Amino acid sequence: MGEQGERRFGEYVVVRRHGERVAELVLDRPEAMNAVSRAMAAAIEEACAALAADLSVSVTVLTSSAPRAFCAGADLKERNSLTDAELLRQRPQSRAAYTGVLELPMPAIAAVGGFALGGGYEIALACDVIVADETAVVGLPEVSVGVIPGGGGTQLLPRRVGAARAAELVFTARRVPAAEALSLGMVDQLVPAGSVRTEALALAERIAANSPVGLRAAKRALRLGHGLDLRAGLEVEDAAWHKVAFSPDRAEGVAAFNEKRSPRWP
Ligand SMILES: CCCCCCCCCCCCC[C@H](O)CC(=O)SCCNC(=O)CCNC(=O)[C@H](O)C(C)(C)COP(=O)(O)OP(=O)(O)OC[C@H]1O[C@@H](n2cnc3c(N)ncnc32)[C@H](O)[C@@H]1OP(=O)(O)O
């Protein structure tokens, strides 16, 4: 489906629309492998806020314009020049960027080709689905540069791979090639080299064919319920059900089935 317009956020992020309901958030700092500087974090936060507020977006795909990387993590050059006070002042801005990705209210897909390391892999972890190509190399090498995965990695990785495996990956700081990353659950799909953006956008189109209201309510239930005991989780699901059950989407979805046609979501 063709691209339909784009909007730039700051210098390093572009949001493109595809078809009626898919948005692509492009990390666009190829000269630094999308290293997350203060300016890039601000752009990510602004783009995510705009996407979250746009009810016409059913799926967001995060991609990269860098030929050999999704994102190489925090900008280590910039950090080398920051005072402790400046680094402390930067933290809330960085948190807002990563939280913006994590809390996108619609399904979010990360299209990872090449390196996704440290804060770069943490951006992918903040998404719901990670599609990687054969060139992907992912990991949380932070302890090798004297920090920790501070972009959610210590909490999001164990939820994917388990506590012990996450510990081994964080403590060794090792970089994991695509096939092993798939086997460990660090990524969810593996596609041929060079096809990750196309494949991720195709997945997004398949998801976007479904109810926009249902997709957002299902994501809310999946996210809020994860980690709760079954009884509390079922209460989260019930609350999400009530958001959809009396929506125009449910009426259209049921009518379309009975009229043997594709739904035309409101
Ligand atoms: C989800 C909700 C959470 C709520 C809390 C959120 C808080 C958020 C705040 C924290 C943000 C995350 C912080 C994160 O945890 C910390 C980190 O990310 S530490 C950094 C981790 N990354 C790395 O260690 C990777 C560093 N890079 C490399 O190892 C290599 O560059 C490479 C990626 C393996 C590629 O190697 P090469 O192919 O040899 O290429 P080059 O090295 O020559 O790189 C090309 C070019 O890019 C520049 N570059 C690469 N990586 C970075 C970087 N990280 N910072 C800055 N610049 C980078 C490199 O310098 C080259 O540029 P040139 O020198 O040629 O101008």
mmCIF file of C-alpha atoms and ligand atoms in Angstrom:
data_model
loop_
_atom_site.group_PDB
_atom_site.id
_atom_site.type_symbol
_atom_site.label_atom_id
_atom_site.label_comp_id
_atom_site.label_asym_id
_atom_site.label_seq_id
_atom_site.Cartn_x
_atom_site.Cartn_y
_atom_site.Cartn_z
ATOM 1 C CA MET A 1 0.000 0.000 0.000
ATOM 2 C CA GLY A 2 1.436 3.328 -0.941
ATOM 3 C CA GLU A 3 2.985 5.878 1.369
ATOM 4 C CA GLN A 4 0.771 8.859 2.029
ATOM 5 C CA GLY A 5 2.579 11.862 3.362
ATOM 6 C CA GLU A 6 5.101 12.297 6.076
ATOM 7 C CA ARG A 7 5.872 14.619 8.989
ATOM 8 C CA ARG A 8 9.314 15.315 10.469
ATOM 9 C CA PHE A 9 9.819 15.611 14.216
ATOM 10 C CA GLY A 10 12.985 17.487 15.033
ATOM 11 C CA GLU A 11 16.010 16.512 12.985
ATOM 12 C CA TYR A 12 16.012 12.772 13.589
ATOM 13 C CA VAL A 13 12.506 11.319 13.385
ATOM 14 C CA VAL A 14 10.038 11.073 10.498
ATOM 15 C CA VAL A 15 6.490 9.699 10.682
ATOM 16 C CA ARG A 16 5.028 8.356 7.442
ATOM 17 C CA ARG A 17 1.478 7.144 6.854
ATOM 18 C CA HIS A 18 0.763 3.932 4.931
ATOM 19 C CA GLY A 19 -2.765 3.221 3.750
ATOM 20 C CA GLU A 20 -5.542 4.282 6.085
ATOM 21 C CA ARG A 21 -4.353 2.978 9.420
ATOM 22 C CA VAL A 22 -0.599 2.235 9.507
ATOM 23 C CA ALA A 23 2.037 4.736 10.672
ATOM 24 C CA GLU A 24 5.792 4.302 10.315
ATOM 25 C CA LEU A 25 8.080 6.037 12.826
ATOM 26 C CA VAL A 26 11.512 6.263 11.184
ATOM 27 C CA LEU A 27 14.636 6.699 13.319
ATOM 28 C CA ASP A 28 16.537 8.977 10.945
ATOM 29 C CA ARG A 29 20.091 9.633 12.204
ATOM 30 C CA PRO A 30 22.026 7.208 9.998
ATOM 31 C CA GLU A 31 25.364 8.951 10.411
ATOM 32 C CA ALA A 32 25.410 7.888 14.068
ATOM 33 C CA MET A 33 23.519 4.610 13.677
ATOM 34 C CA ASN A 34 20.506 6.328 15.263
ATOM 35 C CA ALA A 35 22.368 6.794 18.550
ATOM 36 C CA VAL A 36 19.871 8.387 20.924
ATOM 37 C CA SER A 37 21.020 11.917 21.688
ATOM 38 C CA ARG A 38 19.019 14.456 23.655
ATOM 39 C CA ALA A 39 17.646 15.852 20.397
ATOM 40 C CA MET A 40 16.668 12.395 19.191
ATOM 41 C CA ALA A 41 14.988 11.532 22.483
ATOM 42 C CA ALA A 42 12.943 14.739 22.262
ATOM 43 C CA ALA A 43 11.917 13.901 18.703
ATOM 44 C CA ILE A 44 10.898 10.354 19.650
ATOM 45 C CA GLU A 45 8.795 11.655 22.534
ATOM 46 C CA GLU A 46 7.060 14.234 20.316
ATOM 47 C CA ALA A 47 6.374 11.716 17.557
ATOM 48 C CA CYS A 48 4.964 9.148 19.996
ATOM 49 C CA ALA A 49 2.697 11.756 21.583
ATOM 50 C CA ALA A 50 1.333 12.702 18.143
ATOM 51 C CA LEU A 51 0.765 9.051 17.217
ATOM 52 C CA ALA A 52 -0.912 8.234 20.545
ATOM 53 C CA ALA A 53 -3.385 11.067 19.992
ATOM 54 C CA ASP A 54 -4.224 10.025 16.423
ATOM 55 C CA LEU A 55 -7.160 7.582 16.579
ATOM 56 C CA SER A 56 -6.782 6.876 12.856
ATOM 57 C CA VAL A 57 -3.536 4.979 13.559
ATOM 58 C CA SER A 58 -4.197 1.299 14.261
ATOM 59 C CA VAL A 59 -0.590 0.078 14.081
ATOM 60 C CA THR A 60 2.786 1.815 14.407
ATOM 61 C CA VAL A 61 5.962 0.367 12.883
ATOM 62 C CA LEU A 62 9.348 1.632 14.101
ATOM 63 C CA THR A 63 11.984 1.496 11.357
ATOM 64 C CA SER A 64 15.464 2.868 10.708
ATOM 65 C CA SER A 65 17.021 4.829 7.841
ATOM 66 C CA ALA A 66 20.495 3.616 8.899
ATOM 67 C CA PRO A 67 21.686 0.876 6.542
ATOM 68 C CA ARG A 68 23.425 -1.234 9.212
ATOM 69 C CA ALA A 69 21.557 -0.466 12.403
ATOM 70 C CA PHE A 70 18.136 -0.119 13.951
ATOM 71 C CA CYS A 71 19.640 1.916 16.818
ATOM 72 C CA ALA A 72 23.064 1.721 18.492
ATOM 73 C CA GLY A 73 21.781 2.930 21.857
ATOM 74 C CA ALA A 74 22.457 6.021 23.885
ATOM 75 C CA ASP A 75 24.734 8.581 22.222
ATOM 76 C CA LEU A 76 28.057 7.749 23.877
ATOM 77 C CA LYS A 77 29.780 10.692 22.208
ATOM 78 C CA GLU A 78 27.284 13.156 23.627
ATOM 79 C CA ARG A 79 27.398 11.473 27.000
ATOM 80 C CA ASN A 80 31.184 11.771 27.019
ATOM 81 C CA SER A 81 30.769 15.544 26.986
ATOM 82 C CA LEU A 82 27.981 15.787 29.568
ATOM 83 C CA THR A 83 28.588 16.865 33.136
ATOM 84 C CA ASP A 84 26.917 14.793 35.859
ATOM 85 C CA ALA A 85 24.397 17.598 36.280
ATOM 86 C CA GLU A 86 23.633 17.650 32.556
ATOM 87 C CA LEU A 87 23.271 13.854 32.484
ATOM 88 C CA LEU A 88 20.890 14.002 35.441
ATOM 89 C CA ARG A 89 18.895 16.766 33.707
ATOM 90 C CA GLN A 90 18.693 14.648 30.543
ATOM 91 C CA ARG A 91 17.209 11.612 32.287
ATOM 92 C CA PRO A 92 13.545 12.767 32.384
ATOM 93 C CA GLN A 93 13.698 13.592 28.660
ATOM 94 C CA SER A 94 15.062 10.137 27.870
ATOM 95 C CA ARG A 95 12.471 8.524 30.104
ATOM 96 C CA ALA A 96 9.723 10.404 28.296
ATOM 97 C CA ALA A 97 10.971 9.119 24.947
ATOM 98 C CA TYR A 98 11.177 5.476 25.981
ATOM 99 C CA THR A 99 7.932 5.627 27.909
ATOM 100 C CA GLY A 100 6.346 7.190 24.842
ATOM 101 C CA VAL A 101 7.249 4.109 22.813
ATOM 102 C CA LEU A 102 6.237 1.691 25.586
ATOM 103 C CA GLU A 103 2.873 3.362 26.065
ATOM 104 C CA LEU A 104 1.848 3.713 22.420
ATOM 105 C CA PRO A 105 -1.830 2.742 22.735
ATOM 106 C CA MET A 106 -1.899 0.798 19.466
ATOM 107 C CA PRO A 107 0.089 -2.323 18.497
ATOM 108 C CA ALA A 108 3.726 -1.367 17.879
ATOM 109 C CA ILE A 109 6.155 -3.345 15.735
ATOM 110 C CA ALA A 110 9.940 -2.852 15.708
ATOM 111 C CA ALA A 111 11.622 -3.598 12.367
ATOM 112 C CA VAL A 112 15.193 -4.474 13.348
ATOM 113 C CA GLY A 113 17.883 -4.780 10.718
ATOM 114 C CA GLY A 114 21.521 -4.575 11.781
ATOM 115 C CA PHE A 115 22.552 -3.462 15.245
ATOM 116 C CA ALA A 116 19.992 -2.894 18.015
ATOM 117 C CA LEU A 117 22.153 -2.477 21.085
ATOM 118 C CA GLY A 118 21.611 -1.028 24.533
ATOM 119 C CA GLY A 119 19.030 1.703 24.408
ATOM 120 C CA GLY A 120 18.504 0.757 20.766
ATOM 121 C CA TYR A 121 17.372 -2.749 21.664
ATOM 122 C CA GLU A 122 15.417 -1.272 24.574
ATOM 123 C CA ILE A 123 13.360 0.765 22.080
ATOM 124 C CA ALA A 124 12.551 -2.500 20.304
ATOM 125 C CA LEU A 125 11.716 -4.172 23.654
ATOM 126 C CA ALA A 126 9.217 -1.377 24.319
ATOM 127 C CA CYS A 127 7.297 -2.499 21.230
ATOM 128 C CA ASP A 128 4.864 -5.431 21.164
ATOM 129 C CA VAL A 129 6.434 -7.402 18.298
ATOM 130 C CA ILE A 130 10.039 -7.410 17.069
ATOM 131 C CA VAL A 131 10.602 -8.412 13.436
ATOM 132 C CA ALA A 132 14.306 -8.888 12.694
ATOM 133 C CA ASP A 133 16.201 -9.687 9.539
ATOM 134 C CA GLU A 134 19.209 -11.977 9.187
ATOM 135 C CA THR A 135 21.633 -9.071 9.730
ATOM 136 C CA ALA A 136 20.195 -8.207 13.151
ATOM 137 C CA VAL A 137 22.531 -8.203 16.137
ATOM 138 C CA VAL A 138 20.789 -7.398 19.421
ATOM 139 C CA GLY A 139 21.822 -7.099 23.032
ATOM 140 C CA LEU A 140 22.235 -5.043 26.175
ATOM 141 C CA PRO A 141 25.986 -4.285 26.397
ATOM 142 C CA GLU A 142 25.601 -1.491 28.952
ATOM 143 C CA VAL A 143 27.682 -3.046 31.745
ATOM 144 C CA SER A 144 30.604 -3.113 29.291
ATOM 145 C CA VAL A 145 30.522 0.673 29.194
ATOM 146 C CA GLY A 146 29.993 1.184 32.908
ATOM 147 C CA VAL A 147 26.238 1.641 33.039
ATOM 148 C CA ILE A 148 23.174 -0.604 33.180
ATOM 149 C CA PRO A 149 20.317 -1.124 30.721
ATOM 150 C CA GLY A 150 18.532 2.024 31.847
ATOM 151 C CA GLY A 151 15.891 2.133 29.120
ATOM 152 C CA GLY A 152 13.671 -0.581 30.547
ATOM 153 C CA GLY A 153 15.885 -3.493 29.574
ATOM 154 C CA THR A 154 16.267 -4.964 33.063
ATOM 155 C CA GLN A 155 12.465 -5.226 33.282
ATOM 156 C CA LEU A 156 11.417 -5.920 29.698
ATOM 157 C CA LEU A 157 14.012 -8.522 28.714
ATOM 158 C CA PRO A 158 13.193 -10.959 31.581
ATOM 159 C CA ARG A 159 9.551 -10.758 30.502
ATOM 160 C CA ARG A 160 10.642 -12.099 27.126
ATOM 161 C CA VAL A 161 13.400 -14.585 27.862
ATOM 162 C CA GLY A 162 13.098 -15.385 31.579
ATOM 163 C CA ALA A 163 15.108 -14.153 34.534
ATOM 164 C CA ALA A 164 18.131 -16.425 34.248
ATOM 165 C CA ARG A 165 18.632 -15.936 30.508
ATOM 166 C CA ALA A 166 18.169 -12.170 30.909
ATOM 167 C CA ALA A 167 20.794 -12.193 33.644
ATOM 168 C CA GLU A 168 23.254 -14.063 31.426
ATOM 169 C CA LEU A 169 22.652 -11.630 28.558
ATOM 170 C CA VAL A 170 22.984 -8.510 30.719
ATOM 171 C CA PHE A 171 25.968 -9.726 32.740
ATOM 172 C CA THR A 172 27.913 -10.898 29.678
ATOM 173 C CA ALA A 173 26.879 -7.806 27.663
ATOM 174 C CA ARG A 174 27.017 -10.075 24.670
ATOM 175 C CA ARG A 175 25.698 -9.204 21.239
ATOM 176 C CA VAL A 176 23.346 -11.875 19.902
ATOM 177 C CA PRO A 177 23.033 -12.652 16.184
ATOM 178 C CA ALA A 178 19.576 -12.924 14.648
ATOM 179 C CA ALA A 179 19.062 -16.695 14.586
ATOM 180 C CA GLU A 180 20.037 -17.131 18.235
ATOM 181 C CA ALA A 181 17.999 -14.053 19.170
ATOM 182 C CA LEU A 182 14.951 -15.723 17.618
ATOM 183 C CA SER A 183 15.598 -18.983 19.469
ATOM 184 C CA LEU A 184 15.920 -17.101 22.771
ATOM 185 C CA GLY A 185 12.780 -15.032 22.226
ATOM 186 C CA MET A 186 14.694 -11.741 21.969
ATOM 187 C CA VAL A 187 13.004 -11.190 18.608
ATOM 188 C CA ASP A 188 9.754 -12.685 17.352
ATOM 189 C CA GLN A 189 10.153 -13.140 13.612
ATOM 190 C CA LEU A 190 13.190 -13.608 11.365
ATOM 191 C CA VAL A 191 13.010 -12.479 7.738
ATOM 192 C CA PRO A 192 15.571 -12.377 4.910
ATOM 193 C CA ALA A 193 18.253 -9.705 4.967
ATOM 194 C CA GLY A 194 17.041 -6.402 3.575
ATOM 195 C CA SER A 195 13.335 -7.212 3.870
ATOM 196 C CA VAL A 196 12.576 -6.243 7.458
ATOM 197 C CA ARG A 197 10.846 -2.924 6.737
ATOM 198 C CA THR A 198 8.688 -4.456 4.002
ATOM 199 C CA GLU A 199 7.832 -7.482 6.133
ATOM 200 C CA ALA A 200 7.056 -5.388 9.217
ATOM 201 C CA LEU A 201 4.808 -3.058 7.217
ATOM 202 C CA ALA A 202 3.038 -6.074 5.707
ATOM 203 C CA LEU A 203 2.434 -7.477 9.195
ATOM 204 C CA ALA A 204 1.125 -4.071 10.244
ATOM 205 C CA GLU A 205 -1.339 -4.037 7.330
ATOM 206 C CA ARG A 206 -2.620 -7.480 8.338
ATOM 207 C CA ILE A 207 -3.152 -6.322 11.920
ATOM 208 C CA ALA A 208 -4.669 -3.001 10.792
ATOM 209 C CA ALA A 209 -7.427 -4.897 8.957
ATOM 210 C CA ASN A 210 -8.885 -5.596 12.397
ATOM 211 C CA SER A 211 -10.985 -3.421 14.694
ATOM 212 C CA PRO A 212 -9.124 -0.247 15.755
ATOM 213 C CA VAL A 213 -11.034 -0.170 19.042
ATOM 214 C CA GLY A 214 -10.453 -3.880 19.594
ATOM 215 C CA LEU A 215 -6.742 -3.596 18.916
ATOM 216 C CA ARG A 216 -6.247 -0.803 21.440
ATOM 217 C CA ALA A 217 -8.388 -2.518 24.095
ATOM 218 C CA ALA A 218 -6.627 -5.860 23.552
ATOM 219 C CA LYS A 219 -3.208 -4.190 23.894
ATOM 220 C CA ARG A 220 -4.346 -2.517 27.111
ATOM 221 C CA ALA A 221 -5.509 -5.856 28.541
ATOM 222 C CA LEU A 222 -2.350 -7.677 27.504
ATOM 223 C CA ARG A 223 -0.075 -4.991 28.940
ATOM 224 C CA LEU A 224 -1.936 -4.249 32.190
ATOM 225 C CA GLY A 225 -2.682 -7.883 32.898
ATOM 226 C CA HIS A 226 0.819 -9.205 32.371
ATOM 227 C CA GLY A 227 2.313 -10.236 35.702
ATOM 228 C CA LEU A 228 -0.940 -9.995 37.638
ATOM 229 C CA ASP A 229 -2.460 -13.034 39.307
ATOM 230 C CA LEU A 230 -5.209 -14.679 37.228
ATOM 231 C CA ARG A 231 -8.109 -13.156 39.148
ATOM 232 C CA ALA A 232 -6.735 -9.589 38.832
ATOM 233 C CA GLY A 233 -5.817 -10.190 35.212
ATOM 234 C CA LEU A 234 -9.338 -11.287 34.394
ATOM 235 C CA GLU A 235 -10.626 -8.053 35.920
ATOM 236 C CA VAL A 236 -8.312 -6.114 33.575
ATOM 237 C CA GLU A 237 -9.676 -8.134 30.655
ATOM 238 C CA ASP A 238 -13.248 -7.490 31.748
ATOM 239 C CA ALA A 239 -12.645 -3.748 31.846
ATOM 240 C CA ALA A 240 -11.167 -3.909 28.338
ATOM 241 C CA TRP A 241 -14.136 -5.994 27.156
ATOM 242 C CA HIS A 242 -16.528 -3.272 28.317
ATOM 243 C CA LYS A 243 -14.616 -0.732 26.227
ATOM 244 C CA VAL A 244 -15.244 -2.725 23.071
ATOM 245 C CA ALA A 245 -18.524 -4.544 23.646
ATOM 246 C CA PHE A 246 -20.705 -1.458 23.197
ATOM 247 C CA SER A 247 -18.550 0.294 20.587
ATOM 248 C CA PRO A 248 -19.538 0.928 16.967
ATOM 249 C CA ASP A 249 -16.726 -1.459 16.025
ATOM 250 C CA ARG A 250 -18.482 -4.383 17.629
ATOM 251 C CA ALA A 251 -21.707 -3.540 15.822
ATOM 252 C CA GLU A 252 -19.913 -3.248 12.473
ATOM 253 C CA GLY A 253 -17.839 -6.388 13.048
ATOM 254 C CA VAL A 254 -20.859 -8.556 13.854
ATOM 255 C CA ALA A 255 -22.927 -7.063 11.021
ATOM 256 C CA ALA A 256 -20.135 -7.622 8.503
ATOM 257 C CA PHE A 257 -19.858 -11.274 9.519
ATOM 258 C CA ASN A 258 -23.567 -11.843 9.101
ATOM 259 C CA GLU A 259 -23.605 -9.991 5.765
ATOM 260 C CA LYS A 260 -20.584 -12.024 4.633
ATOM 261 C CA ARG A 261 -18.466 -8.952 3.843
ATOM 262 C CA SER A 262 -15.313 -7.319 5.171
ATOM 263 C CA PRO A 263 -15.858 -4.844 8.010
ATOM 264 C CA ARG A 264 -15.752 -1.164 7.255
ATOM 265 C CA TRP A 265 -14.490 0.119 10.593
ATOM 266 C CA PRO A 266 -15.945 3.512 11.646
HETATM 267 C C1 LIG B 1 10.486 1.441 28.224
HETATM 268 C C2 LIG B 1 10.268 2.473 29.326
HETATM 269 C C3 LIG B 1 11.504 2.620 30.184
HETATM 270 C C4 LIG B 1 11.389 3.753 31.190
HETATM 271 C C5 LIG B 1 12.771 4.326 31.541
HETATM 272 C C6 LIG B 1 13.472 4.851 30.295
HETATM 273 C C7 LIG B 1 14.740 5.659 30.577
HETATM 274 C C8 LIG B 1 15.417 5.977 29.246
HETATM 275 C C9 LIG B 1 16.785 6.597 29.415
HETATM 276 C C10 LIG B 1 17.893 5.622 29.082
HETATM 277 C C11 LIG B 1 18.085 5.406 27.572
HETATM 278 C C12 LIG B 1 18.780 4.099 27.310
HETATM 279 C C13 LIG B 1 20.175 4.044 27.913
HETATM 280 C C14 LIG B 1 20.862 2.738 27.554
HETATM 281 O O1 LIG B 1 20.422 1.720 28.428
HETATM 282 C C15 LIG B 1 22.364 2.903 27.649
HETATM 283 C C16 LIG B 1 23.055 2.632 26.361
HETATM 284 O O2 LIG B 1 22.486 2.473 25.319
HETATM 285 S S1 LIG B 1 24.785 2.586 26.460
HETATM 286 C C17 LIG B 1 25.268 2.370 24.728
HETATM 287 C C18 LIG B 1 25.031 0.981 24.277
HETATM 288 N N1 LIG B 1 25.442 0.825 22.884
HETATM 289 C C19 LIG B 1 26.673 0.364 22.541
HETATM 290 O O3 LIG B 1 27.488 0.051 23.381
HETATM 291 C C20 LIG B 1 26.972 0.251 21.058
HETATM 292 C C21 LIG B 1 28.087 1.227 20.676
HETATM 293 N N2 LIG B 1 28.449 1.103 19.253
HETATM 294 C C22 LIG B 1 29.193 0.055 18.807
HETATM 295 O O4 LIG B 1 29.537 -0.859 19.511
HETATM 296 C C23 LIG B 1 29.517 0.080 17.340
HETATM 297 O O5 LIG B 1 29.382 1.387 16.866
HETATM 298 C C24 LIG B 1 28.613 -0.838 16.494
HETATM 299 C C25 LIG B 1 27.166 -0.494 16.729
HETATM 300 C C26 LIG B 1 28.899 -2.290 16.861
HETATM 301 C C27 LIG B 1 28.930 -0.610 15.023
HETATM 302 O O6 LIG B 1 30.336 -0.748 14.848
HETATM 303 P P1 LIG B 1 30.965 -0.412 13.416
HETATM 304 O O7 LIG B 1 30.259 -1.163 12.364
HETATM 305 O O8 LIG B 1 32.435 -0.552 13.562
HETATM 306 O O9 LIG B 1 30.622 1.125 13.168
HETATM 307 P P2 LIG B 1 31.212 2.375 13.981
HETATM 308 O O10 LIG B 1 31.535 1.999 15.392
HETATM 309 O O11 LIG B 1 32.264 3.033 13.157
HETATM 310 O O12 LIG B 1 29.929 3.327 14.080
HETATM 311 C C28 LIG B 1 29.485 4.047 12.925
HETATM 312 C C29 LIG B 1 29.249 5.458 13.382
HETATM 313 O O13 LIG B 1 28.159 5.467 14.365
HETATM 314 C C30 LIG B 1 28.664 5.999 15.578
HETATM 315 N N3 LIG B 1 28.047 5.322 16.719
HETATM 316 C C31 LIG B 1 27.802 4.010 16.838
HETATM 317 N N4 LIG B 1 27.255 3.744 18.037
HETATM 318 C C32 LIG B 1 27.156 4.937 18.713
HETATM 319 C C33 LIG B 1 26.664 5.329 19.999
HETATM 320 N N5 LIG B 1 26.119 4.450 20.839
HETATM 321 N N6 LIG B 1 26.776 6.634 20.343
HETATM 322 C C34 LIG B 1 27.283 7.534 19.468
HETATM 323 N N7 LIG B 1 27.755 7.248 18.215
HETATM 324 C C35 LIG B 1 27.673 5.943 17.867
HETATM 325 C C36 LIG B 1 30.161 5.775 15.538
HETATM 326 O O14 LIG B 1 30.805 6.690 16.389
HETATM 327 C C37 LIG B 1 30.453 6.029 14.073
HETATM 328 O O15 LIG B 1 30.428 7.433 13.845
HETATM 329 P P3 LIG B 1 31.763 8.177 13.349
HETATM 330 O O16 LIG B 1 32.754 7.958 14.462
HETATM 331 O O17 LIG B 1 32.173 7.480 12.083
HETATM 332 O O18 LIG B 1 31.377 9.612 13.166
#
